[in-house]
Amino acid sequence: MSTDIIKDNATKYSGEVTYHEVNETVLSMLEKPTFGWYVLLLSCIATWVMGFGCWISMMIYGLGMTGLSHPIMWGVYITNFVFWVGIAHSGTLISAVLYLFRAKFRQPIYRLAEAMTVFAVMTAGLFPIIHVGRPWYAYWLMPIPNERALWPNFKSPLLWDVFAVSTYFTVSTTFFIVGLIPDIASARDKAKTKFRKILYSITSLGWTGNARQYKNYVAAYLIFAALATPLVVSVHSVVSWDFAMSIIPGWHATIFPPYFVAGAIFSGVAMVITLVIPLRKIFKLERIITDFHFDAMCKLILLTSGVVTYAYVTEFYVAWFSNNMFERYQFWFRPFGEFKLAFWGMAFCNCMAPLTLWYKPLRTNIAYLFVMSIIINIGMWLERFNIIFTSLARDFIPAAWGGYNFSWIDVGITIGAFGWFGMWMTLFIKFFPSIAIVEVKEVIEAPVRDPHSSVHHH
Amino acid sequence: MLGLISSKFLRNNRYYPFALLVILLCSTFVGNSFAEDAAGYQSVGKRAGVWNDGQAALWDLNIIDHFHYFGPVARARGHKPQQPIKFSHVTHVQKNKMECQFCHWTSAKSPYAAIPEVQNCMGCHSLIGGTTPEQQAEITKIKEYYTKGEPIPWAKVHVMPDYVKFNHKRHVKAGVGCQECHGQIQEMDEVERVSSMKMGWCIDCHRERGANIDCTVCHH
Amino acid sequence: MQKKSLTILGQNDNVASEGLSRRSFLKVLGAATATTAVACADKADQIIYPNVKGDATQIPGLPSWYSSTCTQCDAGCGVNYKTYEGRVVIVEGNKDHPINKGGLCAIGHSALQDHYDPDRVRQPLEKDSNGVFQPITWKAAYSKIKQAIADDSKRAFLTRPLSGSLEKLVGEWSTDVAVEHYAYEPLDYAQLAKATAAVYGAEYDGVPHYDFSKAEVVLNFGADFLETWISPCEYSRDWAKSRKSKKPVRVFQVEPRLSLTGANADHHLKCKPGTELLIAKAVLKELLSRGKNNLPASLLGELEVSLAEITIDVVAKLSNVKSEKIVSAAQRLAEAKTSLVIAGGASAKTNNEYELQVICALINRVLGNVGQTINLDRLRKVKSDFQKVKSLIAEINDNKYSVLFVDGSNPLFTIPSDYKFGLAIKKLDLVVSFASHLDETSKEAHLILPASSSIESWGDHQPYAGVSSLVQPAMTPVFDTVGLGDMLLKLSRSEELKKFSEFQDYLKAQWQTIHAGAGVAENFETFWKKSLERGGYFADPISVAQLSIPTSVIVTAKLDIASFDSTKIQQKSELVLLPYASVKTFDGRAANRPWMQELPDPITKIAWDTWAEINTKTAAAKKIKTGDLVKISNYYGELQVPAYVTDHVDENVIAVPLGNGHSDFGRYASSVGGGNVYNMIPSDKADHLQLFTTHVELKRALGKHKVANTQDVKDSDKQGKREIARTSYIETKVPGAHDDHHDDHHGHHEPAQMYEQRIHPLYQWGMVVDLAACTGCSACVTACYAENNIPTVGRKIMTEGREMSWLRLERYDDGTSEDLQISFIPAMCQHCQNAPCEPVCPVYATYHNEDGMNVMVYNRCVGTRYCANNCVYKQRRFNWYEYELPEPMEMQLNPEVMKRTAGVMEKCSFCVHRIKDAKDHAKDEGRLVADGEVQPACVKSCPTEALVFGDLNDPNSRVSKLAKHDRAYKILDHHLNTQPSVSYLDNLKYKA
């Protein structure tokens, strides 16, 4: 009886799999890379090298190479920064927050989500440096004792960013590595090549899987989860303060922190779906990552999409209610002005399109989900575009108003970032278990010795 | 050897944390020794309690600064460029007790403590030929420059970047001795650089004397 | 401000003459220039060059000032040159000079770039057989000319109108070497002078002195007296003086196209082209009917006849100006105690300009303005004579002449091609040009002897009686050039000219007579020195006696309505080309100066371009939108320029600024195409250049042209309710008075503060801008470029909205062409006390200092650009690129201000270096900085003293008094509580 319940849960949470099967499927992902993998890796590298080239030329000739100009001083780079930080979020959400909430659907996907987090933060972290006029002085933002007798300005939200993002990166990376240890150990035991043996034995930090280690491991994992949880809220709140703390109509809004956090999770979950679907297809993980997981993620998307939509509406309402001519003009300008396409694109991608997910069959329609997840990612990029560009384009002094036109450098660096992110992802998938073996095992039925019962079940 | 390490050491996993710790310490130590080289000027005050005593931190080797203006050589302590004429402050100031402002006559009038005009040198050296042959050789050089009507191409010892507006006049009028920045110049046969002249070094003195430390004092 | 006479530089000349090249000479002078922005300090090992010869007055690192006279136009404003180590760095107005009293126009400031122009001719050139210019020595050049003037061939010397000793010398030299001297400039005042002589008496053949400060009402037919007309700085100053007073002058402007002056007028009467005459006549008739008729009977009789067919209604119909407006103008004139009626500018240059001028003179007479606002004792003689130049051209074409001397006035560009000067100049055996540039004219010359700029040479200028101001060189020539005067002396034959070794001596000889006339006690040398230091000799203003006005006036020309057939225009809707002088390029002489090209035109905000202002209706009919390329053509030529569609020009008028469309003259000038506007003008019998009679076809050309317009975003010229540039009506608010009437938007009604406010122990620098006095002339903008080493970025980068100007002259146009509401506002960094830019900078590159200034430290800037986002006034400029200056323009860079690199934010600093300098002096003398001792470049430049700078801590300082003025307000302060240090005073307008 009790076993039935367990078994039902197991079927629900992660298909009809056994311990052995999980081990096999997951570790089989680490086997000798195929030709396709190399192609993917190289194309990723090529992309970010191209982006890097753009950056170099920008440093040589000056930021005039970008589409930026007065008064739009922040452009694609900050948009990308916010976008990637946002992507990073859901990783921690899924791994830490849902862990604390014991939400069982997270098990098979959280490892991938968290890898995504780490690499997304690594990508996001590049953009402030790319963005500044004199990147070689970017280290002045660090509070380092120096012979100029100068500290950075702790009042500046940008400095808060430096701390928020670096903290976030440290914690999430640690959390990520801790989570990896047991699985790496099992990879170590099954590793064939010498290189991998050495690699895994170093990175598994001497995991033997004995009870004592396991006890400490669980405790440590719990602690890190607890540490990471507040960061989910804090990081993107701080990022949002870059805008909320300034005086520009369209930026200067108290709603920003929750609005940004919700948006971040929204985009993050979408990105997870974008990554999981091909992975599941390529490595035949259908029996581990099931419709149930997608369904659950779609519900998360529906929720956050709702929050984001609400935030949009509130912004407009506040602009009207404030009776502030500058705010009002700004929010008239967004839907009807120079950048109206971006606005309506955002509205479609983030508010309207996700509504279709109320319809259950679509929530489990993999092809549809893949398209939807990409639509949402585009939508979220457009959201940041709207916030940053349109607000700057029309503020207080009409004589100083201006427009924006993209340059190839902007586009190149933006695409390059995806290459950078993709490269790390590709490498990770081949070198470390992208599905948490231990945690998946937690939710599936333990192997039963009695043959009859097993027969009886089949 | 490597095999041994990989086999014995690497397999024995519980040493890894210690290994990491050791590596970290080493790197910090090495880095700090670099830092010493980068800004190890005696003249830069190393008083206790001043956190910015001119010592560069591990991460702040100012490589950029080097490339940006001075270039390491011209910036380092003891930079002693080859001068077209072996002018000796010892002879002029110490032996002959000449006032600094006799030659550097603009130092109390203008932001620049200008190098004296060739004519200024000739004022004395049309009469004074020098005692030793070396001296005579140098003094004849001056005469040549003067008769050709060419300026003497002195090599700069203290190079300031163009965004530092240093005002000699104010410092001289405030009673700051030449030696405080230029070192014991009267004892130098060849002028050399003794002060880092980095911002922290300036600020330090300004703080001590309660001078203005507004950025616009030097940067505009 | 220490000033010096040039004897000092004379000594340094000796240094230069000791076999030194110009470059090394400058090194010699520039003792420590290595540390300035000029010599780039990136090298590890630098050489420092001391002076060879001592000079107790030329202290390295300290500026020396020289007084001189601006020679950009004939106004004759006094200037001071600030030099560092022998380089002229700044040019400022001379506050002791009676004409401009401290202000200086944009073109005046840009004289520096003419002086350091990389495209200047660097040594004498001779055209070889292949038509290529080859450098030759001065000796050779002189000998060639000496040969040419040896024989008795017919020779002519064509110059721009000259003045003072140089004019005298040219006269003497011409007679000496048998050369006929002709003077010409396109925008001359011959008709005005003629009319003055006709109406006030033959002895008054010249331009009278107008006093706008005394007039209560001004009726102005198109004269752009706030821009380029006769003496803009002087007139602007007087106009502003009155506008600031308790009883501001009321200006009626009648013109077919809204000029900058018109935008500042209270009532703008947009009329049909050429119908000014009708309106003038209508006004005159109205005045006569109102009993203003103190004219000799004979004259009244004449007028009776000529004004017979004039009725207000007919005029209103023809001129398309509401009759009540005309009547009210006449009424105001009749009621006013003192008034002034003037006509001029390009729009008056029709074939009835003379009649118009006569009528205006008559109106002034009947209103008794002569002796009140019109001073005939201070006539400006008009030397330009187009009639004679025409005959000269004709004779050259008949091969009567063999040699032509030309100065730098570039007549080939300014004389319309239909006058065949282009053909004529090719027929000459020898054309000698004294031009400083390879312009259209000197390209045709066989021999070019480059004349030194007025900054390098001696001279003087007598605009009118009582003012004789000196031109003295402030530095040795940048290139291998010689002053025109010196050249002529070298080329002279007669003994009395030969006895002067150089022009300086000749000048002194002339000034002996001035010294004698002055009747001063001191001997000549002291008088000379004093004059050099002051900038000239200025007699006390002559008391204006009531003049005896001739009883009968010979009005030569016929006064018939149809002289300019405006009816025809209305029916056939023909288009007339209006080429007008802009504050950017004037008549073309300022075209090769990046500052002038980069300066946005105050009305259209277009830079680096020429354009055509087209009425909205006309444009709509031809489906033309702003930015479209249009083809303006007639038999004589065609222009291809971008259109600027506006309501402010008449339907029959296409207005195109003069001065651009150079084929030669320099890299900057020739980068602006479009075609030469002068060449559109057909030749005619008239004795003056009729700019405004050309009928043209308008077509839409293929393609668009990205115009560098600094304010072209949709709706960006409408301020709506934002109250950026406020205007209040004089009827409701008496300007001078400090009445208690407030509304809650006043700047000095500080909102209650939540936090502790900053304390400024010593100074709190602030500025007040009186919009009632600001004309929008943009002199401040150019002055700022010069003072702060602001790079000019060129058209392409400007179209990307990346201009670097620290001072933006915003133009708002909230009204319609009927009820004009144009406001100009010079906006610089507001140095807020609660500056939004300060807290967001992560590295303290921008912060608030104890003097209440918002400081930007360039070398600390990392370039996050957060400050620029957060600046609500959008006053921060980012260095998107590193901008290089062509040699020798870098010699102009101001060593007091560092040159910014790419990736760094910059903005207005209130000229902090000047403040520092003033504090330095004050400290030496153990006192505080006195009020008015510090003046930022913009404040110093303003011809109308609209900008006032000072210490807000000092309750008695001018600025803090004005900041409490009833009109005072601070932009956006009541919205955002930024507490700017810059207050603005409402603009003032008459309602009706």
PDB file of N, CA, C and O in Angstrom, chain C residues 776-813:
ATOM      1  N   GLY C 776      19.736  85.312 -28.222  1.00  0.00           N
ATOM      2  CA  GLY C 776      19.984  84.028 -28.877  1.00  0.00           C
ATOM      3  C   GLY C 776      21.099  84.098 -29.901  1.00  0.00           C
ATOM      4  O   GLY C 776      21.187  83.250 -30.777  1.00  0.00           O
ATOM      5  N   CYS C 777      21.971  85.083 -29.756  1.00  0.00           N
ATOM      6  CA  CYS C 777      23.014  85.300 -30.774  1.00  0.00           C
ATOM      7  C   CYS C 777      24.076  84.217 -30.744  1.00  0.00           C
ATOM      8  O   CYS C 777      24.891  84.126 -31.648  1.00  0.00           O
ATOM      9  N   SER C 778      24.132  83.419 -29.684  1.00  0.00           N
ATOM     10  CA  SER C 778      25.030  82.265 -29.586  1.00  0.00           C
ATOM     11  C   SER C 778      26.492  82.625 -29.433  1.00  0.00           C
ATOM     12  O   SER C 778      27.363  81.769 -29.600  1.00  0.00           O
ATOM     13  N   ALA C 779      26.782  83.860 -29.088  1.00  0.00           N
ATOM     14  CA  ALA C 779      28.186  84.226 -28.830  1.00  0.00           C
ATOM     15  C   ALA C 779      28.736  83.410 -27.663  1.00  0.00           C
ATOM     16  O   ALA C 779      29.870  82.933 -27.695  1.00  0.00           O
ATOM     17  N   CYS C 780      27.885  83.195 -26.654  1.00  0.00           N
ATOM     18  CA  CYS C 780      28.330  82.455 -25.466  1.00  0.00           C
ATOM     19  C   CYS C 780      28.757  81.044 -25.848  1.00  0.00           C
ATOM     20  O   CYS C 780      29.731  80.513 -25.319  1.00  0.00           O
ATOM     21  N   VAL C 781      28.023  80.444 -26.784  1.00  0.00           N
ATOM     22  CA  VAL C 781      28.331  79.070 -27.174  1.00  0.00           C
ATOM     23  C   VAL C 781      29.745  79.006 -27.755  1.00  0.00           C
ATOM     24  O   VAL C 781      30.573  78.192 -27.339  1.00  0.00           O
ATOM     25  N   THR C 782      30.028  79.924 -28.677  1.00  0.00           N
ATOM     26  CA  THR C 782      31.351  79.918 -29.307  1.00  0.00           C
ATOM     27  C   THR C 782      32.442  80.238 -28.295  1.00  0.00           C
ATOM     28  O   THR C 782      33.492  79.605 -28.279  1.00  0.00           O
ATOM     29  N   ALA C 783      32.161  81.205 -27.426  1.00  0.00           N
ATOM     30  CA  ALA C 783      33.151  81.566 -26.400  1.00  0.00           C
ATOM     31  C   ALA C 783      33.483  80.345 -25.555  1.00  0.00           C
ATOM     32  O   ALA C 783      34.642  80.103 -25.221  1.00  0.00           O
ATOM     33  N   CYS C 784      32.468  79.548 -25.261  1.00  0.00           N
ATOM     34  CA  CYS C 784      32.675  78.355 -24.434  1.00  0.00           C
ATOM     35  C   CYS C 784      33.548  77.348 -25.171  1.00  0.00           C
ATOM     36  O   CYS C 784      34.453  76.761 -24.592  1.00  0.00           O
ATOM     37  N   TYR C 785      33.282  77.172 -26.465  1.00  0.00           N
ATOM     38  CA  TYR C 785      34.130  76.279 -27.265  1.00  0.00           C
ATOM     39  C   TYR C 785      35.591  76.696 -27.161  1.00  0.00           C
ATOM     40  O   TYR C 785      36.481  75.881 -26.953  1.00  0.00           O
ATOM     41  N   ALA C 786      35.815  78.009 -27.274  1.00  0.00           N
ATOM     42  CA  ALA C 786      37.189  78.505 -27.295  1.00  0.00           C
ATOM     43  C   ALA C 786      37.844  78.322 -25.933  1.00  0.00           C
ATOM     44  O   ALA C 786      38.982  77.878 -25.835  1.00  0.00           O
ATOM     45  N   GLU C 787      37.105  78.639 -24.882  1.00  0.00           N
ATOM     46  CA  GLU C 787      37.703  78.656 -23.545  1.00  0.00           C
ATOM     47  C   GLU C 787      38.020  77.251 -23.063  1.00  0.00           C
ATOM     48  O   GLU C 787      39.059  77.021 -22.455  1.00  0.00           O
ATOM     49  N   ASN C 788      37.131  76.316 -23.330  1.00  0.00           N
ATOM     50  CA  ASN C 788      37.223  75.010 -22.675  1.00  0.00           C
ATOM     51  C   ASN C 788      37.716  73.893 -23.582  1.00  0.00           C
ATOM     52  O   ASN C 788      37.484  72.716 -23.297  1.00  0.00           O
ATOM     53  N   ASN C 789      38.362  74.249 -24.682  1.00  0.00           N
ATOM     54  CA  ASN C 789      38.924  73.242 -25.591  1.00  0.00           C
ATOM     55  C   ASN C 789      37.882  72.210 -25.991  1.00  0.00           C
ATOM     56  O   ASN C 789      38.160  71.010 -26.025  1.00  0.00           O
ATOM     57  N   ILE C 790      36.677  72.665 -26.250  1.00  0.00           N
ATOM     58  CA  ILE C 790      35.622  71.736 -26.639  1.00  0.00           C
ATOM     59  C   ILE C 790      35.841  71.351 -28.096  1.00  0.00           C
ATOM     60  O   ILE C 790      35.978  72.221 -28.955  1.00  0.00           O
ATOM     61  N   PRO C 791      35.912  70.057 -28.383  1.00  0.00           N
ATOM     62  CA  PRO C 791      36.177  69.649 -29.757  1.00  0.00           C
ATOM     63  C   PRO C 791      34.964  69.888 -30.659  1.00  0.00           C
ATOM     64  O   PRO C 791      33.823  69.762 -30.219  1.00  0.00           O
ATOM     65  N   THR C 792      35.224  70.252 -31.906  1.00  0.00           N
ATOM     66  CA  THR C 792      34.157  70.264 -32.908  1.00  0.00           C
ATOM     67  C   THR C 792      34.172  68.891 -33.571  1.00  0.00           C
ATOM     68  O   THR C 792      35.228  68.383 -33.934  1.00  0.00           O
ATOM     69  N   VAL C 793      32.986  68.313 -33.724  1.00  0.00           N
ATOM     70  CA  VAL C 793      32.932  66.891 -34.083  1.00  0.00           C
ATOM     71  C   VAL C 793      32.600  66.672 -35.556  1.00  0.00           C
ATOM     72  O   VAL C 793      32.784  65.572 -36.064  1.00  0.00           O
ATOM     73  N   GLY C 794      32.105  67.688 -36.223  1.00  0.00           N
ATOM     74  CA  GLY C 794      31.790  67.521 -37.639  1.00  0.00           C
ATOM     75  C   GLY C 794      30.377  67.047 -37.880  1.00  0.00           C
ATOM     76  O   GLY C 794      29.709  66.588 -36.961  1.00  0.00           O
ATOM     77  N   ARG C 795      29.942  67.135 -39.140  1.00  0.00           N
ATOM     78  CA  ARG C 795      28.536  66.865 -39.444  1.00  0.00           C
ATOM     79  C   ARG C 795      28.118  65.458 -39.062  1.00  0.00           C
ATOM     80  O   ARG C 795      27.181  65.244 -38.312  1.00  0.00           O
ATOM     81  N   LYS C 796      28.896  64.457 -39.508  1.00  0.00           N
ATOM     82  CA  LYS C 796      28.441  63.072 -39.341  1.00  0.00           C
ATOM     83  C   LYS C 796      28.155  62.778 -37.877  1.00  0.00           C
ATOM     84  O   LYS C 796      27.075  62.322 -37.520  1.00  0.00           O
ATOM     85  N   ILE C 797      29.118  63.095 -37.027  1.00  0.00           N
ATOM     86  CA  ILE C 797      28.957  62.767 -35.607  1.00  0.00           C
ATOM     87  C   ILE C 797      27.853  63.613 -35.003  1.00  0.00           C
ATOM     88  O   ILE C 797      27.144  63.191 -34.100  1.00  0.00           O
ATOM     89  N   MET C 798      27.672  64.813 -35.556  1.00  0.00           N
ATOM     90  CA  MET C 798      26.611  65.677 -35.023  1.00  0.00           C
ATOM     91  C   MET C 798      25.237  65.140 -35.376  1.00  0.00           C
ATOM     92  O   MET C 798      24.301  65.214 -34.586  1.00  0.00           O
ATOM     93  N   THR C 799      25.116  64.549 -36.568  1.00  0.00           N
ATOM     94  CA  THR C 799      23.819  63.965 -36.913  1.00  0.00           C
ATOM     95  C   THR C 799      23.487  62.817 -35.971  1.00  0.00           C
ATOM     96  O   THR C 799      22.320  62.492 -35.778  1.00  0.00           O
ATOM     97  N   GLU C 800      24.507  62.225 -35.368  1.00  0.00           N
ATOM     98  CA  GLU C 800      24.262  61.166 -34.378  1.00  0.00           C
ATOM     99  C   GLU C 800      23.944  61.756 -33.009  1.00  0.00           C
ATOM    100  O   GLU C 800      23.864  61.030 -32.017  1.00  0.00           O
ATOM    101  N   GLY C 801      23.819  63.076 -32.943  1.00  0.00           N
ATOM    102  CA  GLY C 801      23.461  63.721 -31.675  1.00  0.00           C
ATOM    103  C   GLY C 801      24.598  63.719 -30.678  1.00  0.00           C
ATOM    104  O   GLY C 801      24.380  63.643 -29.487  1.00  0.00           O
ATOM    105  N   ARG C 802      25.836  63.805 -31.174  1.00  0.00           N
ATOM    106  CA  ARG C 802      26.973  63.707 -30.259  1.00  0.00           C
ATOM    107  C   ARG C 802      27.781  64.987 -30.210  1.00  0.00           C
ATOM    108  O   ARG C 802      29.000  64.955 -29.993  1.00  0.00           O
ATOM    109  N   GLU C 803      27.117  66.135 -30.424  1.00  0.00           N
ATOM    110  CA  GLU C 803      27.869  67.393 -30.319  1.00  0.00           C
ATOM    111  C   GLU C 803      28.333  67.571 -28.879  1.00  0.00           C
ATOM    112  O   GLU C 803      27.728  67.058 -27.953  1.00  0.00           O
ATOM    113  N   MET C 804      29.435  68.302 -28.708  1.00  0.00           N
ATOM    114  CA  MET C 804      30.072  68.377 -27.393  1.00  0.00           C
ATOM    115  C   MET C 804      29.803  69.690 -26.676  1.00  0.00           C
ATOM    116  O   MET C 804      30.334  69.925 -25.604  1.00  0.00           O
ATOM    117  N   SER C 805      29.007  70.543 -27.260  1.00  0.00           N
ATOM    118  CA  SER C 805      28.824  71.887 -26.700  1.00  0.00           C
ATOM    119  C   SER C 805      28.378  71.824 -25.240  1.00  0.00           C
ATOM    120  O   SER C 805      27.416  71.140 -24.908  1.00  0.00           O
ATOM    121  N   TRP C 806      29.084  72.573 -24.401  1.00  0.00           N
ATOM    122  CA  TRP C 806      28.735  72.615 -22.977  1.00  0.00           C
ATOM    123  C   TRP C 806      27.581  73.563 -22.728  1.00  0.00           C
ATOM    124  O   TRP C 806      26.990  73.558 -21.661  1.00  0.00           O
ATOM    125  N   LEU C 807      27.339  74.423 -23.691  1.00  0.00           N
ATOM    126  CA  LEU C 807      26.310  75.435 -23.506  1.00  0.00           C
ATOM    127  C   LEU C 807      25.334  75.289 -24.664  1.00  0.00           C
ATOM    128  O   LEU C 807      25.698  75.512 -25.810  1.00  0.00           O
ATOM    129  N   ARG C 808      24.132  74.854 -24.348  1.00  0.00           N
ATOM    130  CA  ARG C 808      23.145  74.596 -25.388  1.00  0.00           C
ATOM    131  C   ARG C 808      22.162  75.748 -25.421  1.00  0.00           C
ATOM    132  O   ARG C 808      21.561  76.078 -24.408  1.00  0.00           O
ATOM    133  N   LEU C 809      22.036  76.360 -26.591  1.00  0.00           N
ATOM    134  CA  LEU C 809      21.044  77.414 -26.736  1.00  0.00           C
ATOM    135  C   LEU C 809      19.745  76.764 -27.208  1.00  0.00           C
ATOM    136  O   LEU C 809      19.604  76.431 -28.374  1.00  0.00           O
ATOM    137  N   GLU C 810      18.816  76.575 -26.261  1.00  0.00           N
ATOM    138  CA  GLU C 810      17.560  75.912 -26.604  1.00  0.00           C
ATOM    139  C   GLU C 810      16.614  76.915 -27.237  1.00  0.00           C
ATOM    140  O   GLU C 810      16.549  78.062 -26.829  1.00  0.00           O
ATOM    141  N   ARG C 811      15.898  76.467 -28.267  1.00  0.00           N
ATOM    142  CA  ARG C 811      14.937  77.320 -28.953  1.00  0.00           C
ATOM    143  C   ARG C 811      13.571  76.669 -28.848  1.00  0.00           C
ATOM    144  O   ARG C 811      13.405  75.523 -29.247  1.00  0.00           O
ATOM    145  N   TYR C 812      12.620  77.384 -28.261  1.00  0.00           N
ATOM    146  CA  TYR C 812      11.258  76.858 -28.158  1.00  0.00           C
ATOM    147  C   TYR C 812      10.320  77.739 -28.953  1.00  0.00           C
ATOM    148  O   TYR C 812      10.443  78.955 -28.960  1.00  0.00           O
ATOM    149  N   ASP C 813       9.389  77.109 -29.620  1.00  0.00           N
ATOM    150  CA  ASP C 813       8.494  77.807 -30.535  1.00  0.00           C
ATOM    151  C   ASP C 813       7.081  77.300 -30.260  1.00  0.00           C
ATOM    152  O   ASP C 813       6.616  76.366 -30.898  1.00  0.00           O
TER     153      ASP C 813
END
